[in-house]
Amino acid sequence: MNPKPMLELENLRMYFPAKTGLGLRKPTSFVKAVDRVTLTINAGETLGLVGESGCGKTTIGRTAIRLYDPTGGRIKFDGQDITRMTRKELKPLRKSMQMIFQDPYASLNPRMTVGDIIGEAIDIHGLYTGAERTEVIAGLLERVGLAGDHINRYAHEFSGGQRQRIGIARALAVEPKFIVCDEPVSALDVSIQAQIINILEELQEKLNLTYLFIAHDLSMVKHISTHIGVMYLGRLAEHGKADEVYENPKHPYTRALLSAAPVADPDAAQAQKRIILEGDIPSPIDPPPGCRFKGRCAYAMGKCAEGDPELTDLGGGHKVACSLYV
Amino acid sequence: MKLLQIINLHTSFFTHIGEVKAVRGISLELSHGGVLGIVGESGCGKSVSMLSVTGLLAETGKITEGQVIFEDRDITKYTDKQMARLRGNEISMIFQDPMTSLNPLLSIGSQLTEHLIKHKRVTRGEARKRALDMLRLVGIPDAEKRINQYPHEFSGGMRQRAMIAASLICRPKLIIADEPTTALDVTIQAQILDLMKDLRARLDTSIILITHDLGVVADICSRVAVMYGGLIVELGPARDIFYHSRHPYTLGLMKSVPNPRTKSAAKEKLKPIDGQPPDLFKPPPGCPFAPRCDYAMKICLRAPSPFYKISEEHDSACFLNDRNASVTAPWGKEGQS
């Protein structure tokens, strides 16, 4: 059976105006948060998107489900082109795509009961009413490991981990196919993170969900993902099966990123050969011409300054955007 | 002589709804040149215990019992003025968020020289010279230009370097770093950890590193104290804690982080620790971890465990280490003493 693509991004671009002239003048420069990104997530898979802050991983997640209007490129969701759909056209599709946010303290309305937080989407889409609605919400709470009678409580009565469970229940309320998990565990304590990750994995198995999992914790991403995409400054630097990317990283940036990740094992940490990158990530406003990583790259050569390398398949779906492999 | 001794330290916060016993009796020692990691989750008392050492507790916080001996001076008895003379000079702190711990209205240079002029009575010119040297030492390129810039002109990693420079400039004997890399990206974190290791070797400064990240601990610390519910539950050399832990909480913590070396095919489910950390308004009478512990015995709910000596330098506050324990510990029976 051929895998069915859930989300296809083609040359996706998302630019934000950085400087506008006075009055009604057109913006004069742009933050190229996402620049010509092409990738596919198949149904039932998890794509882990990693990269440093400001590399555009959250923007990809938000643009993919049309929380932003893309500047260019194409987004296909479950076979339909949603790039230029209007709000009205999108509404029925919104049920299928949901999001879980990073900060469980900021993403739940403190004035709403848990029941209303979860029920809001149910009401918007007119799925259930009355006793049935209450029953569904209680069922969702139990599904994420909370008690059904928590329905009348407020978010402040819960701990961080419990709030994140509420956030997951809210995402599940409309029976989505695809969930963007934007750093869902990074605000949580270590012992609680594993609880949430396990819930996400169980739900994926039971409901055949597709995830776009955005995180900067590389070992967590490795754990949950089937595929991994590494981003640098708005561009996809490497993309492939999780094991492939981890064991056989090709892009110099991926190598540095993996080598920099702390390992909770003193002997391995001693043995680890760190590739320390000099300098910081450059500004995404008018990024340097050529390869965006060249200023920090140990292998930079003449042609890196010429063209921005495109993703090339090295075989088996392991793609890398680096002149070393052209 | 030990550099720092903390003896039975208790710290509480007196809020309008009652007393929060944030630190409930911890003891530890640090020798010259050592790197001690304090690990634990939010609210376990790791930051509060170190703020108590430096006298930086919020107004509602108070040391209710215990002593902090720095070299041979009991600094819990120090006045605010005496503490101010010590802080930044002999003991300095690096905080988590370099965005908020630098003053946005002062140039980097004046924030660096401030300490020197205050503590070491050097002239402005001399202070500036040393500040430049320090910026170069922490790897800030173009120091002559950078020294006149303001924090907003620095990136996150650069700001943390500037913070480190500021904390080192008086050559303190002890640096307390509270989650110094948590707000940074991994590649920048690697730069900062490398820098700290290098500086420790060069300047012979002792470091206490507060973190929740076991990976950071594994990388840099020689000794580790694991805290839970306001208490130290396990203390020992890093390798013993990682490879021969004798406390179910430490073991649980290790198992809840994935090992990136396992292939997806061989992937195991993470083993989270069920439940929630204790409420420190009414701390439990027994072991704080007992309600979440798979191995809890009756006695664990009644009284906190004393420290059992596992080896010369390794202590664990868990009754499972007792010869008469009724439950077999996850590390087996043979180790019980």
XYZ file of C-alpha atoms in Angstrom:
663
model
C 0.000 0.000 0.000
C 1.303 3.369 -0.932
C 1.375 5.813 1.947
C -1.200 8.525 1.636
C 0.175 12.030 2.004
C -1.569 14.070 4.700
C 0.307 17.307 4.258
C 2.324 18.397 1.257
C 4.220 21.641 1.214
C 5.652 22.811 -2.060
C 8.085 25.693 -2.162
C 6.252 27.209 0.783
C 7.218 30.775 1.553
C 6.109 32.868 4.483
C 7.542 36.381 4.690
C 6.659 38.924 7.325
C 7.110 42.624 6.681
C 10.014 43.832 8.801
C 10.222 47.484 7.923
C 7.431 49.438 6.453
C 7.782 52.844 4.994
C 5.632 55.646 6.339
C 1.936 55.566 5.699
C 0.710 53.261 3.015
C 4.026 52.602 1.428
C 4.914 49.013 0.730
C 7.127 47.127 3.182
C 10.771 47.651 2.354
C 12.236 44.468 3.782
C 10.986 41.106 4.918
C 11.726 38.483 7.537
C 11.957 35.376 5.451
C 10.691 33.073 8.190
C 10.031 30.206 5.813
C 11.694 30.226 2.435
C 10.924 27.676 -0.275
C 10.285 24.663 1.922
C 9.119 21.466 0.299
C 8.140 18.467 2.372
C 5.514 15.768 2.733
C 4.069 14.118 5.809
C 2.234 10.855 5.184
C -0.822 9.793 7.137
C 0.047 8.165 10.448
C 3.602 9.488 10.492
C 5.250 12.006 12.758
C 7.573 14.577 11.332
C 9.835 16.099 13.954
C 10.953 19.571 13.031
C 14.095 20.764 14.789
C 16.249 23.830 14.648
C 17.252 26.803 16.738
C 14.960 29.591 17.789
C 14.029 31.802 14.911
C 14.662 29.147 12.265
C 11.024 29.140 11.182
C 9.810 25.847 12.581
C 6.792 27.315 14.362
C 5.952 29.411 11.311
C 5.891 26.290 9.142
C 3.484 24.661 11.587
C 1.198 27.645 11.643
C 1.294 28.265 7.925
C 0.673 24.605 7.150
C -2.717 24.784 8.846
C -3.392 28.230 7.394
C -3.182 30.248 10.582
C -1.086 32.503 8.372
C -1.649 33.311 4.741
C 1.412 32.044 2.910
C 3.417 34.433 0.772
C 3.983 31.823 -1.885
C 4.105 28.142 -2.637
C 1.459 25.515 -2.223
C -0.106 23.655 0.710
C -2.014 20.462 0.059
C -3.891 19.006 2.986
C -5.377 15.551 2.695
C -5.371 15.855 -1.068
C -6.936 19.319 -1.266
C -5.110 22.494 -2.171
C -5.767 24.839 0.742
C -3.233 27.531 -0.148
C -5.761 30.160 -1.187
C -8.941 28.864 0.426
C -11.190 31.429 2.078
C -12.155 31.218 5.726
C -15.518 29.790 4.787
C -14.028 27.127 2.571
C -11.525 26.253 5.265
C -14.002 25.881 8.106
C -15.054 22.276 7.444
C -11.368 21.346 7.068
C -10.420 23.027 10.335
C -11.867 20.053 12.177
C -9.213 17.841 10.678
C -6.277 20.039 11.664
C -5.599 21.042 15.230
C -2.779 22.464 17.256
C -1.260 21.904 20.687
C 0.652 24.865 22.055
C 3.843 25.185 24.018
C 2.734 27.115 27.054
C -0.100 25.419 28.904
C -0.403 28.463 31.129
C -0.996 30.932 28.317
C -3.014 28.772 25.950
C -6.022 28.092 28.195
C -8.486 30.889 28.904
C -8.478 31.462 32.682
C -12.122 32.598 32.650
C -13.486 29.489 31.016
C -14.214 26.148 32.623
C -12.378 23.143 31.292
C -15.648 21.937 29.813
C -16.079 25.142 27.836
C -12.455 25.212 26.712
C -12.814 21.750 25.248
C -16.415 22.323 24.172
C -15.737 25.516 22.253
C -14.615 23.764 19.098
C -17.479 21.270 19.403
C -19.916 24.189 19.490
C -18.285 26.003 16.593
C -18.576 22.982 14.390
C -21.991 22.072 15.833
C -20.983 18.512 16.559
C -22.822 17.732 19.785
C -25.226 19.499 22.106
C -26.700 19.029 25.569
C -26.064 15.844 27.470
C -24.204 14.314 24.576
C -21.773 17.209 24.534
C -21.075 16.800 28.246
C -20.571 13.094 27.777
C -18.136 13.592 24.910
C -16.129 16.131 26.909
C -15.973 13.857 29.943
C -14.845 11.063 27.650
C -12.090 13.253 26.208
C -10.865 14.170 29.680
C -10.654 10.506 30.623
C -8.884 9.740 27.393
C -6.038 12.087 28.371
C -5.861 10.755 31.917
C -7.949 13.312 33.780
C -11.187 12.674 35.665
C -14.468 13.290 33.851
C -15.759 15.390 36.738
C -13.006 17.983 36.207
C -15.292 19.481 33.613
C -16.475 22.393 35.768
C -13.077 23.412 37.062
C -10.898 26.250 35.839
C -7.437 25.983 34.333
C -5.686 27.514 37.349
C -6.720 24.528 39.452
C -4.448 22.287 37.425
C -0.694 21.763 37.275
C 1.324 22.341 34.107
C 1.191 18.709 33.033
C -2.550 18.512 33.634
C -3.103 21.708 31.676
C -1.222 20.287 28.751
C -3.562 17.279 28.924
C -6.489 19.697 28.698
C -4.827 21.257 25.653
C -4.583 17.810 24.076
C -8.219 17.032 24.903
C -9.219 20.306 23.250
C -7.316 19.393 20.102
C -8.953 15.963 20.030
C -12.484 17.297 20.541
C -13.199 17.677 16.835
C -11.629 14.350 15.870
C -8.736 15.719 13.850
C -6.512 13.778 11.497
C -3.517 16.041 11.793
C -2.131 17.835 14.856
C 0.640 20.399 14.960
C 2.371 19.953 18.315
C 4.383 23.110 18.878
C 6.895 22.372 21.637
C 4.220 20.562 23.648
C 6.508 19.447 26.452
C 9.260 22.028 26.692
C 7.486 24.017 29.417
C 7.047 20.910 31.559
C 9.194 19.161 34.114
C 11.205 16.164 32.986
C 9.128 13.573 34.844
C 5.920 15.069 33.441
C 7.225 15.348 29.856
C 7.280 11.592 29.523
C 3.638 11.388 30.646
C 2.570 13.747 27.857
C 4.733 12.076 25.215
C 3.237 8.696 26.096
C -0.295 10.097 25.777
C 0.536 11.544 22.361
C 1.956 8.211 21.226
C -1.027 6.225 22.496
C -3.481 8.559 20.805
C -1.583 8.340 17.552
C -1.768 4.561 17.629
C -5.452 4.442 18.498
C -6.701 7.237 16.277
C -4.169 6.996 13.458
C -3.177 10.624 13.876
C -0.511 12.441 11.906
C 1.746 14.780 13.828
C 3.977 17.655 12.996
C 6.082 17.733 16.145
C 8.064 20.917 16.644
C 10.723 20.885 19.328
C 14.267 21.793 20.124
C 14.882 18.827 22.434
C 16.596 16.503 20.007
C 16.339 13.331 22.044
C 12.601 13.824 22.521
C 12.153 14.469 18.794
C 14.124 11.352 17.976
C 11.937 9.382 20.355
C 8.583 10.395 18.926
C 9.274 10.974 15.229
C 9.300 8.671 12.250
C 10.878 11.392 10.110
C 12.933 14.428 10.939
C 13.346 17.770 9.270
C 16.196 20.049 10.269
C 15.683 23.741 9.659
C 18.148 26.549 9.463
C 17.145 30.134 8.969
C 13.906 29.481 7.148
C 15.265 26.690 4.952
C 15.015 22.952 5.277
C 18.609 21.730 5.571
C 17.982 18.022 5.868
C 15.005 15.696 5.818
C 14.701 11.950 6.133
C 13.823 8.973 8.271
C 14.527 9.617 11.943
C 17.148 6.866 12.294
C 18.856 7.896 9.080
C 19.154 11.529 10.048
C 20.400 10.686 13.530
C 22.858 7.974 12.633
C 24.032 9.320 9.367
C 23.616 13.093 9.414
C 24.807 14.679 6.194
C 24.400 18.408 6.510
C 27.205 20.052 8.531
C 24.559 21.900 10.519
C 22.713 18.703 11.436
C 26.026 17.212 12.533
C 26.797 20.171 14.749
C 23.288 20.225 16.169
C 23.371 16.534 17.022
C 26.834 16.713 18.508
C 25.832 19.682 20.655
C 22.821 17.949 22.167
C 23.557 17.056 25.769
C 23.423 13.342 26.573
C 22.376 12.209 30.020
C 25.311 9.836 30.321
C 28.650 11.071 31.733
C 30.856 8.572 29.877
C 29.154 9.263 26.566
C 29.392 12.986 27.263
C 33.154 12.649 27.808
C 33.551 10.635 24.632
C 31.311 12.884 22.576
C 33.146 14.913 19.997
C 31.488 18.265 20.041
C 31.362 20.359 16.948
C 31.199 23.823 18.421
C 29.694 26.253 15.969
C 31.167 29.679 16.065
C 28.892 32.659 16.137
C 25.155 32.992 16.142
C 22.363 32.381 13.715
C 22.278 35.386 11.338
C 19.243 37.605 11.039
C 16.496 36.228 8.795
C 15.920 39.751 7.488
C 17.661 39.750 4.147
C 19.707 36.620 4.876
C 23.172 36.302 3.326
C 23.202 35.242 -0.325
C 24.180 31.673 -1.101
C 23.947 28.987 1.537
C 22.640 30.526 4.743
C 24.827 28.371 6.922
C 28.132 29.173 5.212
C 29.225 31.759 7.795
C 29.303 29.122 10.539
C 30.200 26.113 8.440
C 33.580 24.410 8.720
C 33.295 23.040 5.169
C 32.291 26.250 3.428
C 33.814 26.588 -0.017
C 33.648 28.918 -2.963
C 30.431 27.699 -4.474
C 28.574 28.020 -1.165
C 28.486 31.757 -1.705
C 27.014 31.394 -5.171
C 23.730 29.560 -4.975
C 21.457 28.521 -2.143
C 21.557 24.714 -2.469
C 18.287 22.898 -3.044
C 17.268 19.676 -1.297
C 18.781 16.704 -3.107
C 17.734 13.128 -2.517
C 20.769 11.014 -1.583
C 18.681 7.861 -1.834
C 15.975 6.339 0.337
C 14.295 9.673 0.872
C 17.248 11.120 2.780
C 17.435 14.648 1.450
C 20.010 17.286 2.136
C 20.509 20.839 0.963
C 24.271 21.233 0.888
C 26.795 21.864 -1.864
C 29.021 19.101 -0.472
C 26.652 16.550 -1.939
C 25.984 18.082 -5.315
C 39.195 23.563 54.390
C 35.996 23.283 52.443
C 35.002 26.222 50.308
C 31.328 25.991 51.144
C 29.421 24.046 53.740
C 25.671 24.087 53.982
C 24.476 22.594 57.245
C 20.828 21.660 57.749
C 19.504 24.643 55.824
C 15.791 25.412 56.100
C 14.223 28.212 54.065
C 10.583 29.212 54.134
C 8.448 31.789 52.418
C 5.858 33.479 54.568
C 2.936 34.289 52.312
C -0.524 35.533 53.196
C -1.889 32.024 52.883
C 0.758 30.400 55.030
C 4.310 29.200 55.242
C 5.826 27.477 52.211
C 8.652 25.251 53.360
C 10.725 25.462 50.221
C 13.946 24.025 51.619
C 13.524 21.616 54.488
C 16.956 20.796 55.797
C 19.724 20.255 53.275
C 23.396 19.724 53.942
C 26.190 19.683 51.438
C 29.820 20.558 50.958
C 31.864 21.869 48.103
C 35.623 21.783 47.933
C 37.843 24.197 46.014
C 37.692 23.715 42.280
C 34.714 21.363 42.329
C 31.710 21.433 40.045
C 28.538 20.441 41.832
C 25.263 19.971 39.986
C 21.972 20.421 41.770
C 19.255 18.654 39.816
C 15.550 18.622 40.385
C 12.240 19.729 38.979
C 10.569 23.084 39.401
C 9.649 23.802 42.987
C 12.041 21.269 44.485
C 13.994 23.997 46.258
C 17.146 23.994 44.149
C 17.095 27.687 43.291
C 15.799 28.776 46.693
C 18.583 26.945 48.488
C 21.198 28.773 46.431
C 19.465 32.134 46.741
C 19.626 31.524 50.495
C 23.370 31.035 50.230
C 23.814 34.317 48.396
C 21.345 36.237 50.550
C 19.158 37.079 47.561
C 15.876 35.702 48.851
C 12.748 37.709 48.188
C 11.485 39.707 51.141
C 9.014 37.033 52.175
C 11.748 34.393 52.255
C 13.748 33.607 55.348
C 16.342 31.100 56.455
C 14.595 29.544 59.447
C 17.331 27.169 60.523
C 20.808 26.041 59.636
C 24.116 27.526 58.630
C 26.003 28.407 55.502
C 29.746 28.415 56.054
C 31.800 30.046 53.309
C 35.467 29.244 53.875
C 35.345 29.627 57.664
C 32.756 32.370 57.964
C 29.139 31.719 58.874
C 27.489 33.938 56.297
C 23.966 33.353 57.577
C 24.927 35.765 60.361
C 26.112 38.416 57.925
C 24.364 41.767 57.672
C 23.083 42.943 54.293
C 26.103 45.173 53.986
C 28.543 42.365 54.636
C 26.684 40.152 52.166
C 26.862 42.868 49.531
C 30.614 42.942 49.956
C 30.776 39.198 49.436
C 28.413 38.986 46.487
C 29.907 39.626 43.081
C 33.293 39.625 44.749
C 33.818 36.193 46.291
C 30.539 34.540 45.338
C 28.769 35.471 42.147
C 25.696 34.261 40.365
C 24.719 33.657 36.755
C 20.996 33.597 36.143
C 18.866 31.739 33.678
C 17.589 34.540 31.558
C 20.281 36.773 30.114
C 17.544 38.941 28.627
C 16.287 40.125 31.993
C 19.331 39.930 34.230
C 21.273 42.648 32.477
C 20.207 46.256 32.903
C 18.970 47.529 29.528
C 19.859 51.137 30.405
C 23.535 50.543 31.073
C 26.192 49.665 28.550
C 27.806 46.249 28.846
C 31.034 47.972 29.835
C 29.568 49.817 32.788
C 27.817 46.666 33.992
C 31.132 44.858 33.941
C 33.222 47.559 35.569
C 30.639 48.302 38.256
C 31.745 45.287 40.312
C 35.426 46.036 39.951
C 35.144 49.659 40.943
C 32.954 48.749 43.884
C 34.782 45.733 45.224
C 38.369 46.137 44.132
C 38.772 49.908 44.224
C 40.478 50.097 40.863
C 40.450 53.162 38.656
C 38.008 53.471 35.784
C 40.753 53.051 33.207
C 42.083 49.918 34.861
C 38.547 48.552 35.239
C 37.881 49.093 31.556
C 41.083 47.316 30.637
C 40.147 44.320 32.746
C 36.610 44.337 31.375
C 38.017 44.171 27.847
C 40.275 41.262 28.800
C 37.330 39.476 30.341
C 35.124 39.970 27.275
C 37.903 38.517 25.147
C 38.287 35.615 27.550
C 34.631 34.671 27.227
C 34.962 34.805 23.458
C 33.195 38.007 22.511
C 34.705 39.159 19.226
C 35.403 42.817 18.625
C 35.469 43.566 22.352
C 36.484 47.229 21.945
C 33.299 47.932 20.069
C 31.110 45.591 22.070
C 32.024 47.063 25.430
C 30.198 50.291 24.581
C 27.073 48.565 23.339
C 23.851 47.925 25.232
C 22.304 44.522 26.031
C 19.699 44.780 23.262
C 22.499 44.866 20.720
C 23.685 41.443 21.911
C 22.207 38.087 20.936
C 21.091 35.644 23.640
C 24.329 33.691 23.640
C 26.402 36.878 23.647
C 24.429 38.236 26.585
C 25.025 35.063 28.530
C 28.736 35.421 27.765
C 28.580 38.990 29.011
C 26.848 37.746 32.180
C 29.586 35.200 32.679
C 32.202 37.874 32.131
C 30.489 40.062 34.733
C 30.339 37.232 37.226
C 34.009 36.357 36.710
C 35.535 39.779 36.645
C 36.319 39.940 40.366
C 37.735 36.418 40.244
C 35.185 34.931 42.649
C 35.956 31.691 44.438
C 32.474 30.389 43.804
C 30.065 30.841 40.923
C 26.481 29.766 41.330
C 24.912 29.300 37.920
C 21.143 28.925 37.958
C 20.031 27.231 34.727
C 22.654 29.195 32.772
C 21.878 27.560 29.449
C 18.179 26.756 29.671
C 17.114 29.797 27.669
C 19.665 29.118 24.939
C 19.672 27.026 21.803
C 21.624 23.775 21.856
C 24.478 24.963 19.692
C 24.831 28.063 21.873
C 24.434 25.942 24.999
C 27.352 23.841 23.828
C 29.442 26.998 23.396
C 28.590 28.230 26.896
C 29.210 24.875 28.609
C 32.531 24.593 26.824
C 33.406 28.071 27.973
C 32.497 27.285 31.571
C 34.617 24.137 31.566
C 37.524 25.991 30.068
C 37.281 28.902 32.495
C 36.978 26.610 35.480
C 40.190 24.906 34.504
C 41.962 28.191 33.891
C 40.759 30.270 36.802
C 40.209 27.515 39.367
C 36.756 28.742 40.288
C 34.294 26.378 41.931
C 30.905 26.090 40.294
C 27.486 25.136 41.567
C 25.240 24.476 38.619
C 21.494 24.392 39.150
C 19.653 22.634 36.360
C 16.852 20.264 35.467
C 18.730 18.984 32.445
C 20.492 15.708 33.157
C 22.447 16.082 29.942
C 24.055 19.297 31.139
C 24.925 17.649 34.450
C 26.484 14.656 32.729
C 28.596 16.987 30.666
C 30.105 19.265 33.256
C 29.560 18.161 36.874
C 31.841 16.029 39.000
C 29.354 15.742 41.857
C 25.578 15.764 41.813
C 22.901 16.475 44.403
C 19.391 15.398 43.472
C 16.655 17.403 45.169
C 12.999 16.603 45.600
C 10.335 18.263 47.709
C 12.752 20.575 49.493
C 15.201 17.826 50.424
C 18.347 16.336 48.966
C 17.434 12.754 48.179
C 20.715 11.586 46.704
C 24.226 12.975 46.650
C 27.373 11.598 45.107
C 29.928 11.585 42.288
C 28.268 12.078 38.903
C 29.151 8.607 37.626
C 27.675 6.941 40.722
C 24.465 8.926 40.385
C 24.108 8.130 36.693
C 25.210 4.502 36.692
C 24.604 3.262 40.243
C 21.800 5.397 41.550
C 20.314 4.237 44.815
C 17.188 6.341 44.849
C 13.937 5.560 43.003
C 13.395 9.237 42.168
C 16.801 9.559 40.508
C 16.181 6.331 38.630
C 12.739 7.543 37.579
C 14.205 10.786 36.326
C 16.755 8.927 34.194
C 14.118 6.639 32.718
C 11.809 9.463 31.750
C 14.288 10.912 29.259
C 14.691 9.099 25.946
C 18.058 7.752 24.915
C 18.760 9.111 21.430
C 20.956 6.098 20.668
C 18.096 3.591 20.541
C 16.845 2.816 17.047
C 13.169 3.416 16.420
C 12.632 -0.303 15.896
C 13.963 -1.052 19.373
C 12.139 1.877 20.869
C 10.661 1.443 24.301
C 7.943 3.505 25.849
C 9.164 6.218 28.162
C 8.528 5.498 31.803
C 7.048 8.623 33.298
C 6.808 9.146 37.022
C 3.094 9.176 37.721
C 1.534 11.797 39.934
C 2.604 15.243 41.011
C 5.342 16.666 43.239
C 4.297 17.424 46.826
C 2.588 20.582 47.985
C 5.114 22.406 50.131
C 2.449 24.280 52.073
C 1.898 21.015 53.859
C 4.898 18.857 53.131
C 4.326 15.162 53.785
C 5.717 13.817 57.069
C 7.557 10.994 55.318
C 9.690 10.781 52.215
C 8.399 13.441 49.808
C 8.654 11.003 46.914
C 6.790 8.150 48.621
C 3.341 8.914 47.096
C 4.806 8.584 43.574
C 7.226 5.768 44.374
C 6.586 2.222 43.118
C 8.639 0.808 45.949
C 7.190 2.784 48.865
C 6.917 0.937 52.164
C 4.868 1.828 55.228
C 7.753 3.558 56.911
C 8.296 5.824 53.883
C 4.994 7.571 54.563
C 5.766 8.086 58.238
C 9.255 9.511 58.463
C 11.779 10.929 56.013
C 14.607 8.530 55.341
C 17.999 9.185 56.898
C 21.026 9.170 54.608
C 22.442 5.747 53.903
C 26.104 5.623 53.012
C 26.432 3.774 49.752
C 30.129 4.476 49.418
C 32.613 6.964 50.792
C 31.105 9.804 48.800
C 27.689 8.528 47.791
C 24.647 8.989 50.047
C 21.027 8.150 49.430
C 18.015 9.149 51.500
C 15.934 6.069 50.807
C 14.822 3.359 53.208
C 15.260 0.754 50.474
C 18.959 0.927 51.239
C 18.274 -0.510 54.683
C 19.141 -4.145 55.300
C 15.712 -4.656 56.888
C 13.729 -3.147 54.012
C 10.673 -5.282 53.268
C 10.683 -4.414 49.572
C 13.416 -5.351 47.119
C 14.955 -2.243 45.673
C 15.220 -1.786 41.895
C 18.991 -2.149 42.291
C 18.593 -5.516 44.054
C 19.039 -6.797 47.549
C 22.799 -7.212 47.669
C 23.454 -3.502 47.926
C 21.442 -2.975 51.071
C 23.366 -2.096 54.152
